[in-house]
Amino acid sequence: MTQDERWNLRYEEVMAFIEGNHRSPSKHRIEEHDMLNWVKANRKALNAGKLKEKRVEKLTIVDFRHDSKKFE
């Protein structure tokens, strides 16, 4: 599996979690820490301008950069 495939798989997992639970991954639930860490790392890379263009497009569609409350 390529890095892009793994990233897309995690993206789909996080988006499904948010849509299904109507909240972002919690820092208080240990089973959600992997998703939360993925969200934080990608938000940081997005804000620093270090993400690939395809990833930026996917994340900006859901207002990933500016809606931190939605994704924390």
PDB file of C-alpha atoms in Angstrom:
ATOM      1  CA  MET A   1       0.000   0.000   0.000  1.00  0.00           C
ATOM      2  CA  THR A   2       1.411   3.394  -0.958  1.00  0.00           C
ATOM      3  CA  GLN A   3       1.616   6.387   1.327  1.00  0.00           C
ATOM      4  CA  ASP A   4      -1.168   8.089  -0.635  1.00  0.00           C
ATOM      5  CA  GLU A   5      -3.394   5.043  -0.270  1.00  0.00           C
ATOM      6  CA  ARG A   6      -2.789   4.956   3.490  1.00  0.00           C
ATOM      7  CA  TRP A   7      -3.485   8.686   3.757  1.00  0.00           C
ATOM      8  CA  ASN A   8      -6.736   8.335   1.794  1.00  0.00           C
ATOM      9  CA  LEU A   9      -7.798   5.380   3.927  1.00  0.00           C
ATOM     10  CA  ARG A  10      -7.229   7.363   7.134  1.00  0.00           C
ATOM     11  CA  TYR A  11      -8.993  10.398   5.621  1.00  0.00           C
ATOM     12  CA  GLU A  12     -12.061   8.271   4.857  1.00  0.00           C
ATOM     13  CA  GLU A  13     -11.959   6.753   8.352  1.00  0.00           C
ATOM     14  CA  VAL A  14     -11.808  10.158  10.050  1.00  0.00           C
ATOM     15  CA  MET A  15     -14.538  11.663   7.863  1.00  0.00           C
ATOM     16  CA  ALA A  16     -16.797   8.641   8.457  1.00  0.00           C
ATOM     17  CA  PHE A  17     -16.214   8.976  12.206  1.00  0.00           C
ATOM     18  CA  ILE A  18     -17.085  12.681  12.168  1.00  0.00           C
ATOM     19  CA  GLU A  19     -20.206  12.166  10.052  1.00  0.00           C
ATOM     20  CA  GLY A  20     -21.354   9.161  12.072  1.00  0.00           C
ATOM     21  CA  ASN A  21     -20.731  10.650  15.515  1.00  0.00           C
ATOM     22  CA  HIS A  22     -21.399  14.320  14.693  1.00  0.00           C
ATOM     23  CA  ARG A  23     -18.191  15.239  16.483  1.00  0.00           C
ATOM     24  CA  SER A  24     -14.458  15.092  16.012  1.00  0.00           C
ATOM     25  CA  PRO A  25     -12.154  12.546  17.674  1.00  0.00           C
ATOM     26  CA  SER A  26     -11.754  13.232  21.380  1.00  0.00           C
ATOM     27  CA  LYS A  27      -8.522  13.586  23.314  1.00  0.00           C
ATOM     28  CA  HIS A  28     -10.336  12.001  26.262  1.00  0.00           C
ATOM     29  CA  ARG A  29     -11.047   8.679  24.543  1.00  0.00           C
ATOM     30  CA  ILE A  30      -7.965   6.541  24.072  1.00  0.00           C
ATOM     31  CA  GLU A  31      -9.498   4.589  21.187  1.00  0.00           C
ATOM     32  CA  GLU A  32      -9.772   7.849  19.206  1.00  0.00           C
ATOM     33  CA  HIS A  33      -6.197   9.067  19.754  1.00  0.00           C
ATOM     34  CA  ASP A  34      -4.863   7.754  16.435  1.00  0.00           C
ATOM     35  CA  MET A  35      -7.504   9.683  14.519  1.00  0.00           C
ATOM     36  CA  LEU A  36      -6.972  12.799  16.621  1.00  0.00           C
ATOM     37  CA  ASN A  37      -3.209  12.676  16.048  1.00  0.00           C
ATOM     38  CA  TRP A  38      -3.798  12.296  12.294  1.00  0.00           C
ATOM     39  CA  VAL A  39      -6.118  15.321  12.328  1.00  0.00           C
ATOM     40  CA  LYS A  40      -3.659  17.470  14.282  1.00  0.00           C
ATOM     41  CA  ALA A  41      -0.670  16.498  12.127  1.00  0.00           C
ATOM     42  CA  ASN A  42      -2.530  17.195   8.900  1.00  0.00           C
ATOM     43  CA  ARG A  43      -3.925  20.505  10.127  1.00  0.00           C
ATOM     44  CA  LYS A  44      -0.398  21.574  11.078  1.00  0.00           C
ATOM     45  CA  ALA A  45       0.984  20.532   7.674  1.00  0.00           C
ATOM     46  CA  LEU A  46      -1.913  22.236   5.889  1.00  0.00           C
ATOM     47  CA  ASN A  47      -1.390  25.507   7.732  1.00  0.00           C
ATOM     48  CA  ALA A  48       2.360  25.328   7.056  1.00  0.00           C
ATOM     49  CA  GLY A  49       1.759  24.732   3.339  1.00  0.00           C
ATOM     50  CA  LYS A  50       3.472  21.331   3.343  1.00  0.00           C
ATOM     51  CA  LEU A  51       0.695  19.108   1.977  1.00  0.00           C
ATOM     52  CA  LYS A  52       0.296  17.761  -1.539  1.00  0.00           C
ATOM     53  CA  GLU A  53      -2.233  19.637  -3.652  1.00  0.00           C
ATOM     54  CA  LYS A  54      -4.691  16.704  -3.802  1.00  0.00           C
ATOM     55  CA  ARG A  55      -4.701  16.475  -0.021  1.00  0.00           C
ATOM     56  CA  VAL A  56      -5.166  20.214   0.343  1.00  0.00           C
ATOM     57  CA  GLU A  57      -8.210  20.034  -1.944  1.00  0.00           C
ATOM     58  CA  LYS A  58      -9.781  17.259   0.132  1.00  0.00           C
ATOM     59  CA  LEU A  59      -9.165  19.014   3.422  1.00  0.00           C
ATOM     60  CA  THR A  60     -10.315  22.454   2.316  1.00  0.00           C
ATOM     61  CA  ILE A  61     -13.611  21.026   1.073  1.00  0.00           C
ATOM     62  CA  VAL A  62     -14.497  20.297   4.708  1.00  0.00           C
ATOM     63  CA  ASP A  63     -12.954  23.572   5.981  1.00  0.00           C
ATOM     64  CA  PHE A  64     -10.248  21.629   7.812  1.00  0.00           C
ATOM     65  CA  ARG A  65      -7.978  24.592   8.418  1.00  0.00           C
ATOM     66  CA  HIS A  66     -10.428  27.067   9.909  1.00  0.00           C
ATOM     67  CA  ASP A  67     -12.906  24.909  11.783  1.00  0.00           C
ATOM     68  CA  SER A  68     -10.600  23.614  14.500  1.00  0.00           C
ATOM     69  CA  LYS A  69     -13.446  23.043  16.947  1.00  0.00           C
ATOM     70  CA  LYS A  70     -15.000  20.627  14.464  1.00  0.00           C
ATOM     71  CA  PHE A  71     -11.813  18.555  14.217  1.00  0.00           C
ATOM     72  CA  GLU A  72     -10.378  18.578  17.754  1.00  0.00           C
TER      73      GLU A  72
END
